[in-house]
Amino acid sequence: MTDPIDRSPGDTADFADIDYARYDRIRPIRWTGDALELLDQRKLPFAVEYVRCDTSDAVADAIHALIVRGAPAIGIAAAWGTVLAARALEASDAAAAVDAIEPAMQRLNAARPTAVNLAWALARMRKALAGAVGDEGADDWRRVLEREAQAIADEDLAANRRMGELGASLIAPGSGVLTHCNTGSLATAGFGTALGVIRAGVAQGRVGRVFADETRPWMQGSRLTVWELQQDGIDATLIADAAASHLLRNGEVEWVVVGADRICANGDTANKIGTYQLAISARFHGKKFMVVAPSSTVDMQTPSGDRIEIEERDPGELLGVGGTRTVAEGVAAWNPVFDVTPADLIDAIVTEKGIVERPDTAKMREVFAPGEARDA
Ligand code: MRU
């Protein structure tokens, strides 16, 4: 067992109300200088083990297998995967590397389709490499890539802290919140998106009670979120996914706070399967619905949610629990792992660039430029 707690001194606060050393202790991604270590999220909460990746293909496999998961974390892992791919190349300069590295980057990109952060991070790495062409004397292109991967991780942590501050400001003191999936330090460079808002809200007394749903079938809520909050000493109450409407009706929750895997130009948002029904239920019961994600999750190239590719995973995830089959042999299952919440059902999209209330295309354009194409 290895220690997942980040004890680096640079990790404490620039946000006065939050003691980050207390409220942000898990690190799922560690760059050792020559390999990537990923906290194996398939084994949590009962085993805390890091998987060592020495190659970009090992990183791609780890992303596909959900060893590392969560949209920002996938992007960061892919950036480090690109660094590993660069080290394996024979290319002597950046110009030769531009084409030679592409197959490895394509394999990273193909690991999961829905979270745009993956393609976004790879596009940034490509741009950094292209920028190093012709600059051989000044710097080694492999080091340029390494610095870019570190910048992607550092910027994500800073964005999460900012979003925590912004999102928590929307929540009235003492409110109950419900969250879905895992959007915490485990899913990001640290602090989390929706879970960052909840951490900030708890620290400021705005969040009085936290509910987390199980998030079937992979159980990110019950295996990861409540464990992660427990590490920080934040009480959370676990509910079955099917209990959410009952909870929202009975008045203990004011906000549903979730992350995102892709936010389209009109505000439609893809997130973990089950998010859409939470948004419907929140609106029906007069509760608020907040999406929290860094700008790297915003995809202004995709006009609306019907254009998002929804990942479908092994139906076997639905046919058993903990490796034991619970469904009769011969039964078919369908396992889409994301859904799209229409912008109409979202009260606020919180990014580090600001809050978009009641999002639509015009409001999104005020904050986000059309942006570069992210297709690999
Ligand atoms: O399949 P996963 O576990 O990668 O899905 C994760 C989610 O849907 C999260 O809500 C999203 O990536 C935001 S994480 C900050």
Short mmCIF file of N, CA, C and O in Angstrom, two decimals, residues 34-148:
data_model
loop_
_atom_site.label_atom_id
_atom_site.label_comp_id
_atom_site.label_asym_id
_atom_site.label_seq_id
_atom_site.Cartn_x
_atom_site.Cartn_y
_atom_site.Cartn_z
N ASP A 34 10.15 9.79 -14.40
CA ASP A 34 10.33 8.87 -15.53
C ASP A 34 9.17 7.87 -15.71
O ASP A 34 9.22 7.02 -16.59
N ALA A 35 8.15 7.99 -14.90
CA ALA A 35 6.98 7.12 -15.07
C ALA A 35 5.76 7.83 -14.49
O ALA A 35 5.89 8.80 -13.74
N LEU A 36 4.58 7.31 -14.85
CA LEU A 36 3.33 7.86 -14.32
C LEU A 36 2.74 6.85 -13.35
O LEU A 36 2.57 5.68 -13.71
N GLU A 37 2.44 7.30 -12.15
CA GLU A 37 1.79 6.43 -11.16
C GLU A 37 0.34 6.87 -11.02
O GLU A 37 0.06 8.05 -10.78
N LEU A 38 -0.55 5.90 -11.17
CA LEU A 38 -1.99 6.18 -11.12
C LEU A 38 -2.62 5.40 -9.97
O LEU A 38 -2.44 4.17 -9.87
N LEU A 39 -3.35 6.12 -9.13
CA LEU A 39 -4.06 5.47 -8.03
C LEU A 39 -5.16 4.60 -8.64
O LEU A 39 -6.02 5.09 -9.39
N ASP A 40 -5.13 3.32 -8.35
CA ASP A 40 -6.02 2.37 -9.02
C ASP A 40 -7.44 2.49 -8.45
O ASP A 40 -7.75 1.92 -7.39
N GLN A 41 -8.29 3.20 -9.18
CA GLN A 41 -9.62 3.52 -8.67
C GLN A 41 -10.57 2.34 -8.76
O GLN A 41 -11.67 2.38 -8.20
N ARG A 42 -10.14 1.26 -9.43
CA ARG A 42 -10.96 0.04 -9.46
C ARG A 42 -10.95 -0.62 -8.08
O ARG A 42 -11.84 -1.39 -7.75
N LYS A 43 -9.90 -0.36 -7.31
CA LYS A 43 -9.72 -1.09 -6.06
C LYS A 43 -10.16 -0.33 -4.82
O LYS A 43 -10.24 -0.89 -3.74
N LEU A 44 -10.41 0.96 -4.98
CA LEU A 44 -10.85 1.75 -3.83
C LEU A 44 -12.25 1.31 -3.41
O LEU A 44 -13.02 0.85 -4.25
N PRO A 45 -12.62 1.42 -2.15
CA PRO A 45 -11.88 2.10 -1.08
C PRO A 45 -11.01 1.17 -0.23
O PRO A 45 -10.35 1.66 0.69
N PHE A 46 -10.99 -0.11 -0.53
CA PHE A 46 -10.35 -1.03 0.42
C PHE A 46 -8.89 -1.30 0.11
O PHE A 46 -8.18 -1.87 0.93
N ALA A 47 -8.43 -0.94 -1.07
CA ALA A 47 -7.00 -1.06 -1.38
C ALA A 47 -6.54 0.24 -2.01
O ALA A 47 -7.17 0.74 -2.94
N VAL A 48 -5.49 0.82 -1.46
CA VAL A 48 -4.93 2.07 -1.99
C VAL A 48 -3.61 1.70 -2.66
O VAL A 48 -2.58 1.57 -2.01
N GLU A 49 -3.68 1.50 -3.97
CA GLU A 49 -2.50 1.03 -4.70
C GLU A 49 -2.30 1.87 -5.95
O GLU A 49 -3.27 2.19 -6.64
N TYR A 50 -1.07 2.20 -6.23
CA TYR A 50 -0.75 2.91 -7.46
C TYR A 50 -0.26 1.92 -8.51
O TYR A 50 0.48 0.98 -8.20
N VAL A 51 -0.70 2.15 -9.76
CA VAL A 51 -0.24 1.37 -10.90
C VAL A 51 0.82 2.20 -11.61
O VAL A 51 0.60 3.39 -11.88
N ARG A 52 1.96 1.60 -11.92
CA ARG A 52 3.03 2.34 -12.60
C ARG A 52 2.89 2.15 -14.11
O ARG A 52 2.79 1.02 -14.60
N CYS A 53 2.88 3.27 -14.84
CA CYS A 53 2.82 3.22 -16.31
C CYS A 53 4.15 3.74 -16.86
O CYS A 53 4.53 4.89 -16.61
N ASP A 54 4.83 2.90 -17.65
CA ASP A 54 6.11 3.30 -18.24
C ASP A 54 5.98 3.70 -19.70
O ASP A 54 6.94 4.19 -20.29
N THR A 55 4.80 3.43 -20.28
CA THR A 55 4.62 3.71 -21.71
C THR A 55 3.28 4.43 -21.92
O THR A 55 2.37 4.34 -21.09
N SER A 56 3.18 5.09 -23.09
CA SER A 56 1.91 5.77 -23.38
C SER A 56 0.79 4.76 -23.57
O SER A 56 -0.36 5.03 -23.20
N ASP A 57 1.10 3.60 -24.12
CA ASP A 57 0.05 2.59 -24.28
C ASP A 57 -0.45 2.08 -22.93
O ASP A 57 -1.64 1.78 -22.78
N ALA A 58 0.44 2.01 -21.96
CA ALA A 58 0.00 1.61 -20.62
C ALA A 58 -0.94 2.66 -20.05
O ALA A 58 -1.93 2.34 -19.38
N VAL A 59 -0.67 3.93 -20.34
CA VAL A 59 -1.56 5.01 -19.88
C VAL A 59 -2.91 4.89 -20.59
O VAL A 59 -3.98 5.00 -19.96
N ALA A 60 -2.89 4.66 -21.90
CA ALA A 60 -4.15 4.51 -22.66
C ALA A 60 -4.97 3.36 -22.08
O ALA A 60 -6.19 3.48 -21.89
N ASP A 61 -4.31 2.24 -21.80
CA ASP A 61 -5.02 1.09 -21.23
C ASP A 61 -5.60 1.45 -19.86
O ASP A 61 -6.72 1.04 -19.52
N ALA A 62 -4.84 2.21 -19.07
CA ALA A 62 -5.30 2.58 -17.72
C ALA A 62 -6.52 3.50 -17.80
O ALA A 62 -7.45 3.39 -16.99
N ILE A 63 -6.54 4.38 -18.79
CA ILE A 63 -7.71 5.26 -18.98
C ILE A 63 -8.91 4.42 -19.37
O ILE A 63 -10.01 4.56 -18.81
N HIS A 64 -8.70 3.51 -20.32
CA HIS A 64 -9.83 2.68 -20.77
C HIS A 64 -10.37 1.80 -19.64
O HIS A 64 -11.57 1.60 -19.50
N ALA A 65 -9.47 1.31 -18.80
CA ALA A 65 -9.87 0.39 -17.72
C ALA A 65 -10.40 1.11 -16.48
O ALA A 65 -10.76 0.47 -15.50
N LEU A 66 -10.44 2.46 -16.51
CA LEU A 66 -10.91 3.27 -15.38
C LEU A 66 -10.00 3.18 -14.16
O LEU A 66 -10.43 3.44 -13.03
N ILE A 67 -8.75 2.82 -14.38
CA ILE A 67 -7.77 2.94 -13.28
C ILE A 67 -7.68 4.41 -12.91
O ILE A 67 -7.66 4.78 -11.74
N VAL A 68 -7.64 5.26 -13.93
CA VAL A 68 -7.78 6.71 -13.74
C VAL A 68 -9.05 7.11 -14.48
O VAL A 68 -9.32 6.62 -15.58
N ARG A 69 -9.85 7.99 -13.85
CA ARG A 69 -11.13 8.35 -14.46
C ARG A 69 -11.51 9.74 -13.97
O ARG A 69 -10.87 10.31 -13.09
N GLY A 70 -12.59 10.27 -14.56
CA GLY A 70 -12.95 11.66 -14.31
C GLY A 70 -12.34 12.50 -15.42
O GLY A 70 -11.14 12.35 -15.73
N ALA A 71 -13.15 13.39 -16.01
CA ALA A 71 -12.73 14.07 -17.24
C ALA A 71 -11.38 14.80 -17.10
O ALA A 71 -10.47 14.58 -17.91
N PRO A 72 -11.18 15.66 -16.10
CA PRO A 72 -9.89 16.36 -16.03
C PRO A 72 -8.73 15.40 -15.79
O PRO A 72 -7.64 15.57 -16.37
N ALA A 73 -8.93 14.40 -14.95
CA ALA A 73 -7.84 13.45 -14.66
C ALA A 73 -7.44 12.66 -15.90
O ALA A 73 -6.24 12.38 -16.12
N ILE A 74 -8.42 12.34 -16.73
CA ILE A 74 -8.12 11.63 -17.96
C ILE A 74 -7.24 12.49 -18.87
O ILE A 74 -6.26 12.02 -19.47
N GLY A 75 -7.58 13.78 -18.94
CA GLY A 75 -6.77 14.70 -19.77
C GLY A 75 -5.35 14.81 -19.26
O GLY A 75 -4.38 14.78 -20.03
N ILE A 76 -5.21 14.94 -17.95
CA ILE A 76 -3.86 15.07 -17.36
C ILE A 76 -3.07 13.79 -17.60
O ILE A 76 -1.88 13.85 -17.97
N ALA A 77 -3.70 12.65 -17.39
CA ALA A 77 -2.99 11.38 -17.61
C ALA A 77 -2.54 11.26 -19.07
O ALA A 77 -1.42 10.80 -19.36
N ALA A 78 -3.42 11.68 -19.99
CA ALA A 78 -3.06 11.61 -21.42
C ALA A 78 -1.89 12.53 -21.74
O ALA A 78 -1.03 12.20 -22.58
N ALA A 79 -1.84 13.69 -21.08
CA ALA A 79 -0.70 14.60 -21.30
C ALA A 79 0.60 13.93 -20.86
O ALA A 79 1.60 13.96 -21.58
N TRP A 80 0.58 13.29 -19.69
CA TRP A 80 1.78 12.58 -19.25
C TRP A 80 2.06 11.37 -20.15
O TRP A 80 3.22 11.01 -20.38
N GLY A 81 1.00 10.76 -20.67
CA GLY A 81 1.19 9.66 -21.63
C GLY A 81 1.94 10.14 -22.86
O GLY A 81 2.79 9.41 -23.41
N THR A 82 1.65 11.37 -23.28
CA THR A 82 2.36 11.94 -24.43
C THR A 82 3.84 12.13 -24.10
O THR A 82 4.71 11.91 -24.95
N VAL A 83 4.12 12.53 -22.88
CA VAL A 83 5.53 12.68 -22.45
C VAL A 83 6.23 11.32 -22.54
O VAL A 83 7.37 11.23 -23.03
N LEU A 84 5.54 10.28 -22.10
CA LEU A 84 6.14 8.94 -22.18
C LEU A 84 6.33 8.51 -23.63
O LEU A 84 7.35 7.89 -23.98
N ALA A 85 5.36 8.85 -24.49
CA ALA A 85 5.49 8.52 -25.92
C ALA A 85 6.70 9.22 -26.51
O ALA A 85 7.46 8.64 -27.31
N ALA A 86 6.92 10.48 -26.11
CA ALA A 86 8.06 11.24 -26.63
C ALA A 86 9.38 10.59 -26.24
O ALA A 86 10.33 10.54 -27.03
N ARG A 87 9.42 10.07 -25.03
CA ARG A 87 10.67 9.44 -24.58
C ARG A 87 10.99 8.17 -25.35
O ARG A 87 12.15 7.78 -25.48
N ALA A 88 9.94 7.51 -25.85
CA ALA A 88 10.16 6.24 -26.55
C ALA A 88 10.53 6.45 -28.03
O ALA A 88 10.92 5.50 -28.71
N LEU A 89 10.39 7.70 -28.51
CA LEU A 89 10.67 7.96 -29.93
C LEU A 89 12.17 8.06 -30.20
O LEU A 89 12.91 8.58 -29.37
N GLU A 90 12.55 7.65 -31.40
CA GLU A 90 13.94 7.82 -31.84
C GLU A 90 14.19 9.26 -32.31
O GLU A 90 15.33 9.69 -32.37
N ALA A 91 13.09 9.98 -32.63
CA ALA A 91 13.22 11.31 -33.28
C ALA A 91 14.21 12.20 -32.55
O ALA A 91 14.17 12.32 -31.33
N SER A 92 15.06 12.85 -33.32
CA SER A 92 16.10 13.67 -32.70
C SER A 92 15.68 15.11 -32.53
O SER A 92 16.29 15.85 -31.77
N ASP A 93 14.64 15.53 -33.23
CA ASP A 93 14.18 16.90 -33.03
C ASP A 93 12.66 16.95 -33.10
O ASP A 93 11.99 15.99 -33.48
N ALA A 94 12.12 18.12 -32.74
CA ALA A 94 10.67 18.27 -32.66
C ALA A 94 10.02 18.06 -34.01
O ALA A 94 8.94 17.46 -34.11
N ALA A 95 10.66 18.54 -35.08
CA ALA A 95 10.07 18.41 -36.42
C ALA A 95 9.85 16.94 -36.77
O ALA A 95 8.79 16.56 -37.30
N ALA A 96 10.82 16.11 -36.43
CA ALA A 96 10.67 14.67 -36.72
C ALA A 96 9.64 14.04 -35.79
O ALA A 96 8.95 13.08 -36.17
N ALA A 97 9.50 14.58 -34.60
CA ALA A 97 8.58 13.98 -33.62
C ALA A 97 7.11 14.26 -33.95
O ALA A 97 6.24 13.46 -33.59
N VAL A 98 6.84 15.38 -34.62
CA VAL A 98 5.44 15.80 -34.84
C VAL A 98 4.61 14.66 -35.45
O VAL A 98 3.52 14.34 -34.96
N ASP A 99 5.13 14.03 -36.49
CA ASP A 99 4.38 12.92 -37.10
C ASP A 99 4.60 11.62 -36.35
O ASP A 99 3.68 10.82 -36.19
N ALA A 100 5.83 11.42 -35.89
CA ALA A 100 6.17 10.12 -35.29
C ALA A 100 5.37 9.85 -34.01
O ALA A 100 5.06 8.70 -33.69
N ILE A 101 5.01 10.90 -33.30
CA ILE A 101 4.32 10.70 -32.02
C ILE A 101 2.81 10.48 -32.21
O ILE A 101 2.11 10.03 -31.30
N GLU A 102 2.33 10.78 -33.41
CA GLU A 102 0.88 10.80 -33.64
C GLU A 102 0.18 9.45 -33.36
O GLU A 102 -0.88 9.43 -32.72
N PRO A 103 0.73 8.31 -33.80
CA PRO A 103 0.02 7.05 -33.51
C PRO A 103 -0.21 6.83 -32.01
O PRO A 103 -1.29 6.42 -31.60
N ALA A 104 0.79 7.13 -31.21
CA ALA A 104 0.63 6.96 -29.76
C ALA A 104 -0.44 7.91 -29.23
O ALA A 104 -1.27 7.55 -28.39
N MET A 105 -0.47 9.15 -29.75
CA MET A 105 -1.48 10.11 -29.30
C MET A 105 -2.87 9.68 -29.73
O MET A 105 -3.86 9.86 -29.01
N GLN A 106 -2.95 9.10 -30.91
CA GLN A 106 -4.27 8.60 -31.37
C GLN A 106 -4.77 7.48 -30.47
O GLN A 106 -5.97 7.38 -30.19
N ARG A 107 -3.84 6.63 -30.02
CA ARG A 107 -4.27 5.54 -29.13
C ARG A 107 -4.72 6.11 -27.78
O ARG A 107 -5.69 5.62 -27.19
N LEU A 108 -4.05 7.14 -27.30
CA LEU A 108 -4.51 7.78 -26.08
C LEU A 108 -5.90 8.39 -26.29
O LEU A 108 -6.80 8.23 -25.47
N ASN A 109 -6.08 9.06 -27.41
CA ASN A 109 -7.34 9.73 -27.68
C ASN A 109 -8.51 8.75 -27.77
O ASN A 109 -9.64 9.07 -27.41
N ALA A 110 -8.22 7.54 -28.25
CA ALA A 110 -9.28 6.55 -28.45
C ALA A 110 -9.67 5.84 -27.15
O ALA A 110 -10.63 5.07 -27.13
N ALA A 111 -8.97 6.13 -26.06
CA ALA A 111 -9.20 5.35 -24.84
C ALA A 111 -10.62 5.53 -24.29
O ALA A 111 -11.23 4.60 -23.78
N ARG A 112 -11.14 6.77 -24.38
CA ARG A 112 -12.53 7.03 -23.96
C ARG A 112 -13.05 8.19 -24.82
O ARG A 112 -12.35 9.17 -25.02
N PRO A 113 -14.32 8.12 -25.25
CA PRO A 113 -14.79 9.12 -26.22
C PRO A 113 -15.51 10.34 -25.68
O PRO A 113 -15.55 11.37 -26.36
N THR A 114 -16.11 10.30 -24.51
CA THR A 114 -17.07 11.35 -24.16
C THR A 114 -16.42 12.58 -23.52
O THR A 114 -16.77 13.71 -23.83
N ALA A 115 -15.48 12.37 -22.62
CA ALA A 115 -14.86 13.51 -21.93
C ALA A 115 -13.95 14.27 -22.89
O ALA A 115 -12.94 13.75 -23.36
N VAL A 116 -14.29 15.53 -23.16
CA VAL A 116 -13.54 16.31 -24.14
C VAL A 116 -12.16 16.70 -23.60
O VAL A 116 -11.26 17.03 -24.37
N ASN A 117 -11.98 16.64 -22.31
CA ASN A 117 -10.68 17.00 -21.72
C ASN A 117 -9.54 16.17 -22.28
O ASN A 117 -8.40 16.62 -22.32
N LEU A 118 -9.86 14.95 -22.69
CA LEU A 118 -8.83 14.07 -23.26
C LEU A 118 -8.31 14.67 -24.57
O LEU A 118 -7.09 14.88 -24.73
N ALA A 119 -9.22 14.95 -25.50
CA ALA A 119 -8.80 15.55 -26.77
C ALA A 119 -8.21 16.94 -26.56
O ALA A 119 -7.26 17.33 -27.24
N TRP A 120 -8.75 17.67 -25.60
CA TRP A 120 -8.25 19.02 -25.30
C TRP A 120 -6.79 18.97 -24.85
O TRP A 120 -5.95 19.74 -25.32
N ALA A 121 -6.49 18.05 -23.94
CA ALA A 121 -5.12 17.96 -23.43
C ALA A 121 -4.16 17.52 -24.54
O ALA A 121 -3.04 18.04 -24.65
N LEU A 122 -4.60 16.60 -25.37
CA LEU A 122 -3.74 16.15 -26.46
C LEU A 122 -3.51 17.28 -27.47
O LEU A 122 -2.40 17.44 -27.99
N ALA A 123 -4.55 18.07 -27.72
CA ALA A 123 -4.38 19.22 -28.63
C ALA A 123 -3.35 20.19 -28.06
O ALA A 123 -2.53 20.76 -28.80
N ARG A 124 -3.40 20.39 -26.76
CA ARG A 124 -2.40 21.29 -26.13
C ARG A 124 -1.00 20.73 -26.26
O ARG A 124 -0.04 21.48 -26.50
N MET A 125 -0.86 19.43 -26.09
CA MET A 125 0.47 18.81 -26.19
C MET A 125 0.98 18.92 -27.62
O MET A 125 2.16 19.20 -27.86
N ARG A 126 0.08 18.71 -28.59
CA ARG A 126 0.46 18.84 -30.00
C ARG A 126 0.95 20.26 -30.30
O ARG A 126 1.95 20.46 -30.98
N LYS A 127 0.22 21.23 -29.78
CA LYS A 127 0.57 22.63 -30.02
C LYS A 127 1.93 22.95 -29.38
O LYS A 127 2.76 23.66 -29.98
N ALA A 128 2.17 22.43 -28.19
CA ALA A 128 3.46 22.67 -27.52
C ALA A 128 4.59 22.07 -28.33
O ALA A 128 5.66 22.69 -28.50
N LEU A 129 4.36 20.88 -28.87
CA LEU A 129 5.39 20.23 -29.68
C LEU A 129 5.65 21.04 -30.96
O LEU A 129 6.81 21.30 -31.33
N ALA A 130 4.56 21.47 -31.60
CA ALA A 130 4.72 22.26 -32.82
C ALA A 130 5.48 23.56 -32.51
O ALA A 130 6.32 24.01 -33.32
N GLY A 131 5.24 24.12 -31.35
CA GLY A 131 5.92 25.35 -30.96
C GLY A 131 7.40 25.16 -30.72
O GLY A 131 8.18 26.12 -30.75
N ALA A 132 7.80 23.91 -30.46
CA ALA A 132 9.22 23.63 -30.20
C ALA A 132 10.01 23.39 -31.48
O ALA A 132 11.25 23.33 -31.45
N VAL A 133 9.31 23.27 -32.62
CA VAL A 133 10.01 23.04 -33.89
C VAL A 133 10.86 24.26 -34.22
O VAL A 133 10.39 25.39 -34.14
N GLY A 134 12.10 24.01 -34.54
CA GLY A 134 13.00 25.09 -34.91
C GLY A 134 13.63 25.78 -33.72
O GLY A 134 14.39 26.74 -33.88
N ASP A 135 13.35 25.29 -32.54
CA ASP A 135 13.83 25.95 -31.32
C ASP A 135 14.78 25.03 -30.55
O ASP A 135 14.86 25.08 -29.34
N GLU A 136 15.48 24.18 -31.32
CA GLU A 136 16.21 23.09 -30.66
C GLU A 136 17.32 23.58 -29.74
O GLU A 136 17.58 22.98 -28.71
N GLY A 137 17.95 24.69 -30.14
CA GLY A 137 19.04 25.16 -29.31
C GLY A 137 18.57 25.61 -27.93
O GLY A 137 19.21 25.36 -26.92
N ALA A 138 17.39 26.24 -27.91
CA ALA A 138 16.91 26.82 -26.67
C ALA A 138 16.47 25.77 -25.66
O ALA A 138 16.63 25.95 -24.46
N ASP A 139 15.89 24.70 -26.15
CA ASP A 139 15.34 23.74 -25.18
C ASP A 139 15.20 22.39 -25.86
O ASP A 139 15.07 22.27 -27.06
N ASP A 140 15.18 21.39 -25.11
CA ASP A 140 14.94 20.06 -25.61
C ASP A 140 13.43 19.85 -25.72
O ASP A 140 12.69 20.13 -24.78
N TRP A 141 12.95 19.37 -26.89
CA TRP A 141 11.50 19.30 -27.11
C TRP A 141 10.81 18.35 -26.12
O TRP A 141 9.64 18.54 -25.78
N ARG A 142 11.52 17.35 -25.67
CA ARG A 142 10.89 16.45 -24.68
C ARG A 142 10.62 17.19 -23.37
O ARG A 142 9.63 16.96 -22.70
N ARG A 143 11.51 18.09 -23.05
CA ARG A 143 11.29 18.88 -21.82
C ARG A 143 10.14 19.88 -22.01
O ARG A 143 9.42 20.18 -21.06
N VAL A 144 9.97 20.38 -23.23
CA VAL A 144 8.84 21.26 -23.52
C VAL A 144 7.53 20.51 -23.24
O VAL A 144 6.61 21.03 -22.60
N LEU A 145 7.48 19.26 -23.70
CA LEU A 145 6.26 18.47 -23.47
C LEU A 145 6.05 18.21 -21.98
O LEU A 145 4.92 18.26 -21.48
N GLU A 146 7.13 17.94 -21.29
CA GLU A 146 7.02 17.67 -19.85
C GLU A 146 6.49 18.91 -19.12
O GLU A 146 5.61 18.81 -18.25
N ARG A 147 7.01 20.06 -19.49
CA ARG A 147 6.54 21.30 -18.85
C ARG A 147 5.07 21.55 -19.17
O ARG A 147 4.32 22.02 -18.32
N GLU A 148 4.66 21.20 -20.39
CA GLU A 148 3.25 21.43 -20.76
C GLU A 148 2.33 20.51 -19.95
O GLU A 148 1.26 20.94 -19.48
#
